[in-house]
Amino acid sequence: MAETEAVRTRSRLRLGSCPDSWGVWFPDDPAQTPWSRFLDELVQAGYRLLELGPYGYLPTDPARLRDELGRRGLEVSGQAVFVGLHHAGKWSRDLDDARRVAELVTAMGARHVVLLPDGFRDLDGRYTDAPELDTGQWRTLVYGASRLGGILREEYGVTAVFHPHADSHVGTQAQIERFLEDTDPASVSLCLDTGHVAYYRGDNLALIQRYPERIGYLHMKQADPAVLEQVRAGDLWFAEAVRRGVMCEPPQGEPDVEALLDAVDRHLDGELFMIVEQDLYPCDPSDPLPIATRTCKYLRQLGVGE
């Protein structure tokens, strides 16, 4: 094998998971898996790497968190923060939230902050915002993402990766491509969430092929085609789709995992985090561990992280 081919192997992918795969969406919800159980089961499932999840779910004191992770042999890839960057009036709040996350991330030795856009529907399906942005709001969004990414890079040395999301203003293939064309590549990269792209029937492989230099982080998940049909037929909102199992255990859904990994092999260079993120909220506390164990084993068998 040529040296350039040897570099492009799946072993360079850093495989991890996150609280979302244990049914965690909020910092504090009694229905969710307790954080200590999550950490213990993460290790039992075979993972040694995690994304931290919603700020406040895990301990936020750096010394305590470092101790909890260290004695379990866990490393951190980064952490996500919700931002409403299309609303100019939310800038100060978004910046404060992002700084708080960046401080914890860097204290854990990690270098990624995932920017999650605020949605336009709530857990019960009520619209909380218009589903489409006007020209001015879009300009505010892309300017804010570039500006925030620049601040995080310059002040904390972290990479901002923007996460397209269902029921948000950057979710469809066209919206993702427009976002990438309009934002500063030096300031903000893409967190390619394969399940959310599939949710809108987008093309993950095309994004990898067209924008390899913009993809800085991966969320690995699959969408169930049968539930996606229910979403379209019934105008379902994302939380309801999740309750119906729209994000399913690989390799049962879309996109095809091996084709995706082949595209990553061909087009993306260097070390890259691949975080398994299967939305399970809400779920029985006994459900996540068997799923996570099978998923980790399946991806390891395909060479991810080995």
Coordinates of C-alpha atoms in Angstrom, one line a residue, residues 177-290:
E177 CA -24.4 24.1 1.0
R178 CA -25.5 27.7 1.1
F179 CA -24.1 27.9 4.7
L180 CA -20.7 26.5 3.6
E181 CA -20.6 28.9 0.7
D182 CA -21.4 32.0 2.8
T183 CA -19.3 31.4 5.9
D184 CA -15.6 32.0 6.5
P185 CA -13.8 28.7 6.1
A186 CA -11.0 29.9 8.4
S187 CA -13.5 30.4 11.2
V188 CA -16.1 27.7 11.1
S189 CA -16.1 24.1 9.9
L190 CA -18.9 21.6 9.5
C191 CA -20.0 18.9 11.9
L192 CA -21.3 16.4 9.4
D193 CA -24.2 14.7 11.2
T194 CA -25.1 11.9 8.9
G195 CA -28.5 11.2 10.4
H196 CA -29.7 14.8 10.3
V197 CA -28.6 15.1 6.6
A198 CA -30.5 11.8 5.9
Y199 CA -33.5 13.2 7.8
Y200 CA -34.1 15.7 4.9
R201 CA -33.0 13.1 2.3
G202 CA -29.7 14.9 1.8
D203 CA -26.6 13.4 0.3
N204 CA -23.8 12.9 2.8
L205 CA -21.5 11.5 0.2
A206 CA -21.9 14.6 -2.0
L207 CA -21.1 16.9 0.9
I208 CA -17.9 14.9 1.7
Q209 CA -16.9 15.0 -2.0
R210 CA -17.7 18.7 -2.6
Y211 CA -16.5 20.2 0.7
P212 CA -13.8 18.0 2.1
E213 CA -11.8 20.9 3.5
R214 CA -14.8 22.2 5.5
I215 CA -15.7 18.9 7.3
G216 CA -14.0 19.0 10.7
Y217 CA -16.0 16.6 12.8
L218 CA -18.4 13.7 12.4
H219 CA -21.6 12.7 14.2
M220 CA -22.4 9.2 13.2
K221 CA -26.0 8.2 13.1
Q222 CA -28.6 6.7 10.8
A223 CA -32.2 7.5 10.0
D224 CA -35.0 4.9 9.6
P225 CA -36.6 5.3 6.2
A226 CA -39.9 4.0 7.4
V227 CA -40.1 6.7 10.1
L228 CA -39.0 9.3 7.7
E229 CA -42.0 8.5 5.6
Q230 CA -44.2 9.1 8.7
V231 CA -42.4 12.5 9.2
R232 CA -43.4 13.6 5.7
A233 CA -46.9 12.1 5.7
G234 CA -47.8 13.6 9.0
D235 CA -45.7 16.8 9.1
L236 CA -44.1 15.4 12.3
W237 CA -41.7 17.5 14.3
F238 CA -38.2 16.2 15.2
A239 CA -38.9 15.3 18.9
E240 CA -41.9 13.2 17.9
A241 CA -39.9 11.5 15.1
V242 CA -37.3 10.6 17.7
R243 CA -39.9 9.1 20.0
R244 CA -40.9 6.9 17.0
G245 CA -37.3 5.8 16.5
V246 CA -36.3 7.9 13.5
M247 CA -32.6 7.7 14.5
C248 CA -32.0 4.0 14.5
E249 CA -29.2 1.6 15.4
P250 CA -26.7 1.1 12.6
P251 CA -26.6 -0.6 10.1
Q252 CA -30.4 -0.6 9.9
G253 CA -30.9 2.9 8.4
E254 CA -29.6 5.5 6.1
P255 CA -26.9 6.5 5.0
D256 CA -25.1 3.3 4.1
V257 CA -22.3 3.1 6.7
E258 CA -19.7 1.4 4.6
A259 CA -20.2 3.7 1.6
L260 CA -19.9 6.7 4.0
L261 CA -16.7 5.3 5.5
D262 CA -15.3 4.7 2.0
A263 CA -16.0 8.4 1.1
V264 CA -14.3 9.5 4.3
D265 CA -11.3 7.3 3.4
R266 CA -11.1 8.8 -0.1
H267 CA -11.8 12.5 0.6
L268 CA -11.0 13.4 4.2
D269 CA -7.4 13.6 5.5
G270 CA -5.9 13.5 9.0
E271 CA -7.3 12.5 12.4
L272 CA -11.0 13.0 12.7
F273 CA -13.5 12.5 15.5
M274 CA -16.4 10.3 14.8
I275 CA -19.0 10.6 17.6
V276 CA -21.9 8.1 17.6
E277 CA -25.0 10.1 18.4
Q278 CA -28.2 8.1 18.3
D279 CA -31.1 10.3 19.6
L280 CA -33.0 8.2 22.1
Y281 CA -34.9 10.8 24.2
P282 CA -36.9 9.7 26.1
C283 CA -35.9 6.1 26.7
D284 CA -35.9 3.4 29.4
P285 CA -32.5 3.6 31.2
S286 CA -31.9 -0.1 30.4
D287 CA -32.1 0.5 26.6
P288 CA -28.9 2.5 25.7
L289 CA -26.1 0.1 26.9
P290 CA -26.9 -2.9 24.6

